[in-house]
C-alpha cells in the first residue's frame, strides 16, 4: 500500500486500523505506566511510559507527518514545548524572540534570562533594521511566532530562518495560531516547530498539551531524551483526546476561518471599531505575506474599540454567544482582553511596546453559525455606540 501523502488523509486516518490485538479500528488508550520484559535482558518496544507510550507515540507520529518533520515530541503543555525547544541555550547564549509573543512565552523567557540561563532580545521581527541589529549580536536561537498574538503581525518565516541559518542559529517557530493545516514552517526553513496542542490541534478546549516537531531526526531524538529526563512528556489520556481532535482539524479550521473572514469585514465597517487586525483583510500590512506563506488566514483576529477600556467593559458584558475567556482554537467562540487577561503578566512598558492597549479585544472563532456570531457582535457594539 502506498503511504498517504495528503495531510487531510494523514490527519483523519494516520494509525487507524493498525491494532494487532483485536483489530480495533480506533487504537485503544494505553494507560499502563510499565511494560513486561519478554525475557531477562530483553526489553520490548516499551518499558516505562514517561519514556515511551504507544498512544503518545501515535499522536507524535501524526504531528510529525502533518508538519513534514522527522520526529515529534509530545509534552504536557505548550509552555513545556517552548522550554524544551529552547533547551540547547546555555548561559551567555542569546535568544532573539518576538516583542509581541504569547504572554506566557514572554514570562518564561524573561524569567529564564533573569536567572542567567540565557540572554533574550525581544525584537519586532517585521522591522528589517531591528532584525539586522539583533543578528549582529550573534544569537544562538531565533524564536518566531506568526501570526503574532494578539495583533496578528505576520513575520516572513523564510527570511528570518534564512538569516538564522546564515548566522549558525537554530530557528524555532511557534505554529499554534495556524496549525499545520494552514502553515508548515519546516518547509519554510525552520529547524523546530512548537505547538500548544491545547489550541487548534486538540480543538475542543479539554486538554492542555504541547509538542515540538524537529526537521532533523537526531535533534528530535535528543529532544525526546531530554523530555524524558526532565519528565515533561504528555499523558496518554491527553494524547488520545488530542489525536481525536486532530482527526477533524482540517474541516474545523476551514469553517472557522471562513467565519473569521466575514466577522473581520463586518468589524472593519463598524463605527465603534477603530482598527481590525486580521491578515485576511487587504488593508492588513501582512496580507500579501500571509497569502504567500500560509494556506489560509486563520480563525484569530483582534480589534480596537474607539471607546477604549470602558467600551471593552460594555462589549464583554453584552456578548452572549461569545464567552469571555482566555485560550483559543476550540469549537466555541471566545472573546478576550489582552491587557487584563492573556498579557496581564507582561509589564506595562513591554505591553505598550507590543502595541497592546486597553481597547484591544481578541476573538477566537469557533463553529457556531456565522449569523449568530455576527448578530451577537452587532448588538454588543451598537449598544456601546448608543451609550
Ligand atoms: C497557548 C499558547 C502557548 C502556551 O500553551 P499552553 O498549552 O497554555 O502552555 C504558547 N504559544 C501560543 C502562541 C499559545 O497560544
Short mmCIF file of C-alpha atoms and ligand atoms in Angstrom, two decimals:
data_model
loop_
_atom_site.label_atom_id
_atom_site.label_comp_id
_atom_site.label_asym_id
_atom_site.label_seq_id
_atom_site.Cartn_x
_atom_site.Cartn_y
_atom_site.Cartn_z
CA UNK A 1 0.00 0.00 0.00
CA UNK A 2 1.23 3.50 -0.75
CA UNK A 3 1.68 5.87 2.20
CA UNK A 4 -0.95 8.63 2.18
CA UNK A 5 0.65 11.98 1.48
CA UNK A 6 -2.22 14.43 1.58
CA UNK A 7 -2.23 15.98 5.07
CA UNK A 8 -6.04 15.71 5.21
CA UNK A 9 -5.80 11.96 4.88
CA UNK A 10 -2.97 11.81 7.43
CA UNK A 11 -4.96 13.87 9.95
CA UNK A 12 -8.08 11.77 9.54
CA UNK A 13 -6.54 8.31 9.44
CA UNK A 14 -2.85 8.05 10.41
CA UNK A 15 -2.59 4.92 12.59
CA UNK A 16 -6.23 3.88 12.04
CA UNK A 17 -6.93 0.12 11.80
CA UNK A 18 -3.40 -0.80 12.90
CA UNK A 19 -4.33 -2.65 16.12
CA UNK A 20 -2.92 -6.18 16.03
CA UNK A 21 -4.62 -7.45 19.23
CA UNK A 22 -8.30 -7.21 18.29
CA UNK A 23 -8.40 -5.34 15.01
CA UNK A 24 -9.76 -2.21 16.69
CA UNK A 25 -10.17 0.49 14.06
CA UNK A 26 -9.51 3.22 16.61
CA UNK A 27 -6.40 2.41 18.62
CA UNK A 28 -7.02 1.86 22.34
CA UNK A 29 -5.57 4.12 25.04
CA UNK A 30 -2.55 2.56 26.71
CA UNK A 31 -2.67 3.78 30.29
CA UNK A 32 -0.16 1.29 31.70
CA UNK A 33 2.87 3.01 33.23
CA UNK A 34 5.09 -0.04 32.80
CA UNK A 35 5.65 -2.85 30.31
CA UNK A 36 6.57 -6.50 30.70
CA UNK A 37 10.05 -7.61 29.63
CA UNK A 38 9.63 -10.61 27.26
CA UNK A 39 12.75 -12.17 28.86
CA UNK A 40 15.75 -11.35 31.03
CA UNK A 41 17.86 -8.61 29.41
CA UNK A 42 15.29 -8.35 26.60
CA UNK A 43 13.16 -5.22 26.78
CA UNK A 44 10.15 -4.93 24.46
CA UNK A 45 9.45 -1.83 22.39
CA UNK A 46 8.26 -0.04 25.53
CA UNK A 47 9.44 -0.24 29.14
CA UNK A 48 8.16 2.82 31.04
CA UNK A 49 5.54 5.39 29.97
CA UNK A 50 7.49 8.55 30.81
CA UNK A 51 10.00 7.49 28.18
CA UNK A 52 7.62 5.98 25.66
CA UNK A 53 3.91 5.21 25.31
CA UNK A 54 2.05 3.82 22.26
CA UNK A 55 -0.83 6.31 22.49
CA UNK A 56 1.50 9.29 22.82
CA UNK A 57 3.69 7.93 20.02
CA UNK A 58 0.72 7.68 17.70
CA UNK A 59 -0.06 11.36 18.24
CA UNK A 60 3.62 12.25 17.82
CA UNK A 61 3.85 10.28 14.56
CA UNK A 62 0.76 12.05 13.21
CA UNK A 63 2.03 15.52 14.18
CA UNK A 64 5.47 14.83 12.66
CA UNK A 65 3.83 13.84 9.37
CA UNK A 66 1.47 16.84 9.37
CA UNK A 67 4.37 19.27 9.88
CA UNK A 68 6.66 17.38 7.49
CA UNK A 69 9.21 16.71 10.25
CA UNK A 70 11.39 13.73 11.18
CA UNK A 71 10.18 13.39 14.77
CA UNK A 72 7.70 14.99 17.16
CA UNK A 73 7.93 15.05 20.95
CA UNK A 74 4.59 15.30 22.75
CA UNK A 75 4.76 17.13 26.08
CA UNK A 76 2.44 18.29 28.84
CA UNK A 77 1.80 21.89 27.72
CA UNK A 78 2.68 24.49 25.13
CA UNK A 79 4.99 26.13 27.65
CA UNK A 80 6.80 22.82 28.20
CA UNK A 81 7.18 22.54 24.42
CA UNK A 82 8.70 26.02 24.18
CA UNK A 83 11.06 25.40 27.09
CA UNK A 84 12.11 22.08 25.55
CA UNK A 85 12.66 23.64 22.11
CA UNK A 86 14.94 26.28 23.73
CA UNK A 87 16.80 23.80 25.94
CA UNK A 88 20.01 23.95 23.87
CA UNK A 89 20.64 27.53 25.12
CA UNK A 90 23.47 27.96 27.64
CA UNK A 91 24.38 30.87 29.95
CA UNK A 92 25.69 33.70 27.79
CA UNK A 93 23.85 32.49 24.66
CA UNK A 94 21.46 34.94 23.04
CA UNK A 95 17.86 34.16 22.09
CA UNK A 96 16.07 36.51 19.69
CA UNK A 97 12.32 36.45 20.37
CA UNK A 98 9.27 38.41 19.14
CA UNK A 99 8.46 41.54 21.17
CA UNK A 100 4.78 40.67 20.91
CA UNK A 101 4.91 36.95 21.67
CA UNK A 102 2.35 34.99 23.70
CA UNK A 103 2.21 36.37 27.26
CA UNK A 104 3.31 33.10 28.89
CA UNK A 105 6.25 32.86 26.49
CA UNK A 106 7.29 36.41 27.38
CA UNK A 107 7.21 35.46 31.07
CA UNK A 108 9.18 32.22 30.52
CA UNK A 109 11.93 33.94 28.53
CA UNK A 110 12.12 36.94 30.87
CA UNK A 111 12.42 34.76 33.99
CA UNK A 112 14.97 32.40 32.40
CA UNK A 113 17.00 35.47 31.39
CA UNK A 114 16.66 36.99 34.90
CA UNK A 115 18.05 33.72 36.34
CA UNK A 116 21.02 33.85 33.97
CA UNK A 117 20.04 30.73 31.99
CA UNK A 118 20.43 32.67 28.73
CA UNK A 119 20.05 36.21 27.37
CA UNK A 120 17.00 37.33 25.43
CA UNK A 121 16.41 40.19 22.98
CA UNK A 122 12.76 40.97 22.24
CA UNK A 123 12.60 42.29 18.69
CA UNK A 124 9.93 43.47 16.24
CA UNK A 125 10.61 40.84 13.59
CA UNK A 126 8.63 42.75 10.96
CA UNK A 127 11.24 45.57 11.21
CA UNK A 128 14.27 44.78 8.96
CA UNK A 129 16.58 47.21 10.83
CA UNK A 130 15.69 45.72 14.21
CA UNK A 131 16.30 42.21 12.83
CA UNK A 132 19.65 43.20 11.40
CA UNK A 133 20.74 44.71 14.72
CA UNK A 134 19.63 41.56 16.56
CA UNK A 135 21.53 39.23 14.21
CA UNK A 136 24.66 41.38 14.59
CA UNK A 137 24.67 40.17 18.22
CA UNK A 138 25.15 36.55 17.02
CA UNK A 139 22.12 34.80 18.51
CA UNK A 140 22.17 31.02 19.07
CA UNK A 141 18.41 30.59 18.66
CA UNK A 142 15.68 32.64 16.96
CA UNK A 143 12.07 32.18 18.04
CA UNK A 144 9.34 33.21 15.59
CA UNK A 145 5.61 33.41 16.31
CA UNK A 146 3.44 34.24 13.32
CA UNK A 147 0.78 35.49 13.14
CA UNK A 148 1.59 37.13 16.46
CA UNK A 149 -0.66 37.28 19.45
CA UNK A 150 -2.82 39.35 19.77
CA UNK A 151 -2.04 41.82 16.96
CA UNK A 152 -1.70 39.27 14.14
CA UNK A 153 1.56 40.72 12.80
CA UNK A 154 2.90 38.43 10.08
CA UNK A 155 6.61 37.58 10.11
CA UNK A 156 8.42 36.37 6.98
CA UNK A 157 9.42 32.87 8.09
CA UNK A 158 11.62 32.12 5.07
CA UNK A 159 13.51 35.38 5.51
CA UNK A 160 14.14 35.03 9.24
CA UNK A 161 15.04 31.31 9.09
CA UNK A 162 17.43 32.20 6.23
CA UNK A 163 19.12 34.84 8.40
CA UNK A 164 19.27 32.31 11.24
CA UNK A 165 20.90 29.65 9.07
CA UNK A 166 23.47 32.14 7.77
CA UNK A 167 24.28 33.08 11.38
CA UNK A 168 24.50 29.43 12.50
CA UNK A 169 21.46 29.88 14.76
CA UNK A 170 18.65 27.39 15.34
CA UNK A 171 15.22 28.63 14.24
CA UNK A 172 12.06 27.74 16.15
CA UNK A 173 8.53 28.64 15.02
CA UNK A 174 5.51 28.65 17.33
CA UNK A 175 2.81 27.48 14.89
CA UNK A 176 -0.05 27.40 17.42
CA UNK A 177 -2.16 30.14 15.80
CA UNK A 178 -2.48 28.46 12.41
CA UNK A 179 -1.72 24.75 12.95
CA UNK A 180 -0.18 22.62 10.19
CA UNK A 181 -3.50 22.86 8.35
CA UNK A 182 -2.61 26.44 7.35
CA UNK A 183 1.16 26.83 7.76
CA UNK A 184 4.14 24.46 7.60
CA UNK A 185 7.20 26.30 8.94
CA UNK A 186 9.65 23.40 8.37
CA UNK A 187 9.00 23.77 4.63
CA UNK A 188 9.96 27.47 5.04
CA UNK A 189 13.34 26.66 6.59
CA UNK A 190 12.60 26.28 10.32
CA UNK A 191 14.51 23.70 12.38
CA UNK A 192 11.80 23.20 15.02
CA UNK A 193 8.06 23.80 15.21
CA UNK A 194 6.36 24.28 18.56
CA UNK A 195 2.66 23.82 19.32
CA UNK A 196 0.34 24.43 22.17
CA UNK A 197 -1.79 21.42 21.13
CA UNK A 198 -4.19 22.92 23.69
CA UNK A 199 -5.44 25.15 20.89
CA UNK A 200 -6.40 24.21 17.30
CA UNK A 201 -4.79 20.75 17.19
CA UNK A 202 -6.91 19.38 20.03
CA UNK A 203 -9.57 21.95 19.24
CA UNK A 204 -12.09 21.09 21.95
CA UNK A 205 -10.73 23.07 24.93
CA UNK A 206 -10.36 19.98 27.11
CA UNK A 207 -6.61 19.25 27.02
CA UNK A 208 -3.56 21.32 27.95
CA UNK A 209 -0.72 19.90 25.88
CA UNK A 210 2.23 20.70 23.66
CA UNK A 211 4.53 19.32 21.01
CA UNK A 212 7.88 20.03 19.39
CA UNK A 213 8.46 18.81 15.82
CA UNK A 214 12.04 18.57 14.59
CA UNK A 215 13.10 18.66 10.94
CA UNK A 216 16.16 16.58 11.82
CA UNK A 217 15.87 13.08 13.35
CA UNK A 218 18.96 13.39 15.57
CA UNK A 219 17.76 16.70 17.00
CA UNK A 220 14.33 15.12 17.54
CA UNK A 221 15.88 12.15 19.36
CA UNK A 222 17.87 14.49 21.62
CA UNK A 223 14.75 16.48 22.48
CA UNK A 224 12.82 13.28 23.20
CA UNK A 225 15.58 12.07 25.52
CA UNK A 226 15.63 15.43 27.36
CA UNK A 227 11.82 15.49 27.66
CA UNK A 228 12.07 12.08 29.36
CA UNK A 229 14.94 13.24 31.58
CA UNK A 230 13.09 16.30 32.88
CA UNK A 231 9.75 14.45 32.94
CA UNK A 232 7.60 16.71 30.76
CA UNK A 233 6.21 14.08 28.38
CA UNK A 234 2.43 14.23 27.88
CA UNK A 235 -0.12 11.87 29.43
CA UNK A 236 -1.61 9.04 27.34
CA UNK A 237 -5.15 10.21 28.03
CA UNK A 238 -4.34 13.72 26.78
CA UNK A 239 -2.64 12.23 23.72
CA UNK A 240 -5.74 10.14 22.98
CA UNK A 241 -8.05 13.16 23.16
CA UNK A 242 -5.67 15.32 21.13
CA UNK A 243 -5.41 12.73 18.36
CA UNK A 244 -9.22 12.55 18.35
CA UNK A 245 -9.24 16.32 17.84
CA UNK A 246 -6.63 16.15 15.07
CA UNK A 247 -8.96 13.86 13.07
CA UNK A 248 -11.21 16.85 12.31
CA UNK A 249 -8.53 19.57 12.23
CA UNK A 250 -8.89 20.50 8.58
CA UNK A 251 -12.67 20.75 8.46
CA UNK A 252 -12.78 22.70 11.71
CA UNK A 253 -10.14 25.21 10.69
CA UNK A 254 -11.62 25.66 7.23
CA UNK A 255 -15.05 26.52 8.63
CA UNK A 256 -13.64 28.65 11.45
CA UNK A 257 -11.50 30.79 9.18
CA UNK A 258 -14.35 31.35 6.73
CA UNK A 259 -16.46 32.77 9.56
CA UNK A 260 -13.48 34.78 10.87
CA UNK A 261 -13.09 36.48 7.49
CA UNK A 262 -16.75 37.51 7.47
CA UNK A 263 -16.59 38.84 11.02
CA UNK A 264 -13.40 40.80 10.29
CA UNK A 265 -15.11 42.52 7.34
CA UNK A 266 -18.12 43.33 9.49
CA UNK A 267 -15.98 44.79 12.29
CA UNK A 268 -13.93 46.86 9.83
CA UNK A 269 -17.12 48.63 8.77
CA UNK A 270 -18.48 49.34 12.27
CA UNK A 271 -18.22 52.90 13.65
CA UNK A 272 -17.43 51.70 17.21
CA UNK A 273 -14.31 49.93 15.90
CA UNK A 274 -11.09 51.90 15.38
CA UNK A 275 -9.00 49.12 13.81
CA UNK A 276 -9.23 45.43 12.89
CA UNK A 277 -6.22 43.12 12.88
CA UNK A 278 -6.82 40.16 10.57
CA UNK A 279 -4.32 39.08 7.89
CA UNK A 280 -7.19 38.24 5.54
CA UNK A 281 -8.11 41.92 5.18
CA UNK A 282 -6.44 43.56 2.18
CA UNK A 283 -5.66 46.54 4.44
CA UNK A 284 -3.57 44.39 6.83
CA UNK A 285 0.16 45.16 6.43
CA UNK A 286 0.96 41.42 6.41
CA UNK A 287 -1.78 40.47 3.92
CA UNK A 288 0.44 39.70 0.92
CA UNK A 289 2.99 37.83 3.03
CA UNK A 290 0.25 35.80 4.73
CA UNK A 291 -1.12 34.92 1.31
CA UNK A 292 2.31 33.71 0.25
CA UNK A 293 3.40 31.67 3.28
CA UNK A 294 0.05 30.50 4.72
CA UNK A 295 -2.65 28.41 3.08
CA UNK A 296 -5.39 30.38 4.85
CA UNK A 297 -5.76 33.40 7.11
CA UNK A 298 -6.81 31.57 10.25
CA UNK A 299 -9.58 31.92 12.81
CA UNK A 300 -7.99 34.51 15.11
CA UNK A 301 -8.48 38.24 14.92
CA UNK A 302 -8.35 41.26 17.16
CA UNK A 303 -9.85 44.72 17.07
CA UNK A 304 -9.52 48.06 18.81
CA UNK A 305 -12.58 49.86 20.16
CA UNK A 306 -12.90 53.62 19.68
CA UNK A 307 -14.15 53.90 23.25
CA UNK A 308 -11.09 52.20 24.81
CA UNK A 309 -11.28 50.18 28.00
CA UNK A 310 -14.73 51.49 29.02
CA UNK A 311 -16.19 50.31 25.71
CA UNK A 312 -14.46 46.95 26.26
CA UNK A 313 -16.23 46.59 29.59
CA UNK A 314 -19.59 47.16 27.89
CA UNK A 315 -18.97 44.83 24.95
CA UNK A 316 -17.73 41.88 27.01
CA UNK A 317 -20.69 42.40 29.35
CA UNK A 318 -23.18 42.24 26.47
CA UNK A 319 -21.99 39.37 24.29
CA UNK A 320 -23.93 36.13 24.72
CA UNK A 321 -22.70 33.78 22.01
CA UNK A 322 -19.06 34.69 22.63
CA UNK A 323 -17.65 33.69 26.02
CA UNK A 324 -15.25 35.94 27.91
CA UNK A 325 -12.31 33.58 28.40
CA UNK A 326 -8.64 33.07 27.64
CA UNK A 327 -7.33 30.42 25.24
CA UNK A 328 -8.31 29.83 21.62
CA UNK A 329 -8.76 27.28 18.89
CA UNK A 330 -11.81 25.49 20.31
CA UNK A 331 -15.20 24.84 18.75
CA UNK A 332 -16.70 27.62 20.89
CA UNK A 333 -16.04 31.28 20.13
CA UNK A 334 -14.15 33.22 22.77
CA UNK A 335 -13.53 36.91 23.40
CA UNK A 336 -10.59 38.05 25.50
CA UNK A 337 -8.94 41.25 26.65
CA UNK A 338 -5.15 41.04 26.32
CA UNK A 339 -4.32 43.81 28.77
CA UNK A 340 -6.13 42.27 31.74
CA UNK A 341 -6.14 38.59 30.72
CA UNK A 342 -3.68 36.86 28.34
CA UNK A 343 -0.98 39.54 28.60
CA UNK A 344 -1.52 40.65 32.22
CA UNK A 345 1.80 39.02 33.23
CA UNK A 346 3.72 41.29 30.85
CA UNK A 347 4.99 44.54 32.42
CA UNK A 348 3.08 47.63 31.22
CA UNK A 349 6.07 49.02 29.34
CA UNK A 350 6.59 45.81 27.33
CA UNK A 351 2.84 45.74 26.65
CA UNK A 352 2.96 49.29 25.31
CA UNK A 353 5.93 48.42 23.06
CA UNK A 354 3.98 45.44 21.72
CA UNK A 355 1.01 47.72 20.93
CA UNK A 356 -1.40 46.15 23.42
CA UNK A 357 -3.83 48.84 24.54
CA UNK A 358 -6.83 48.92 26.89
CA UNK A 359 -9.26 49.00 23.96
CA UNK A 360 -7.98 45.84 22.27
CA UNK A 361 -10.14 42.70 22.14
CA UNK A 362 -9.20 39.33 20.64
CA UNK A 363 -11.61 36.83 19.12
CA UNK A 364 -11.14 33.10 18.62
CA UNK A 365 -13.79 31.97 16.16
CA UNK A 366 -15.47 28.62 16.73
CA UNK A 367 -18.04 26.56 14.88
CA UNK A 368 -21.25 28.42 15.71
CA UNK A 369 -23.41 29.66 12.81
CA UNK A 370 -21.89 32.78 11.34
CA UNK A 371 -25.18 34.73 11.61
CA UNK A 372 -25.39 34.09 15.35
CA UNK A 373 -21.85 35.39 15.89
CA UNK A 374 -22.46 38.42 13.67
CA UNK A 375 -25.70 39.31 15.43
CA UNK A 376 -24.04 38.91 18.83
CA UNK A 377 -21.21 41.31 17.98
CA UNK A 378 -23.61 43.72 16.28
CA UNK A 379 -25.90 44.06 19.30
CA UNK A 380 -22.96 44.50 21.68
CA UNK A 381 -21.25 47.14 19.50
CA UNK A 382 -24.45 49.01 18.66
CA UNK A 383 -25.20 49.33 22.38
CA UNK A 384 -21.76 50.86 23.01
CA UNK A 385 -22.37 53.37 20.25
CA UNK A 386 -25.75 54.35 21.57
CA UNK A 387 -24.33 54.71 25.07
C1 LIG B 1 -1.44 28.91 24.48
C2 LIG B 1 -0.17 29.24 23.81
C3 LIG B 1 1.06 28.82 24.33
C4 LIG B 1 1.17 28.08 25.64
O1 LIG B 1 0.50 26.85 25.62
P1 LIG B 1 -0.04 26.15 26.97
O2 LIG B 1 -0.56 24.85 26.50
O3 LIG B 1 -1.09 27.06 27.54
O4 LIG B 1 1.11 26.01 27.90
C5 LIG B 1 2.21 29.13 23.61
N1 LIG B 1 2.16 29.83 22.46
C6 LIG B 1 0.99 30.26 21.94
C7 LIG B 1 1.01 31.04 20.67
C8 LIG B 1 -0.20 29.99 22.59
O5 LIG B 1 -1.35 30.44 22.07
#
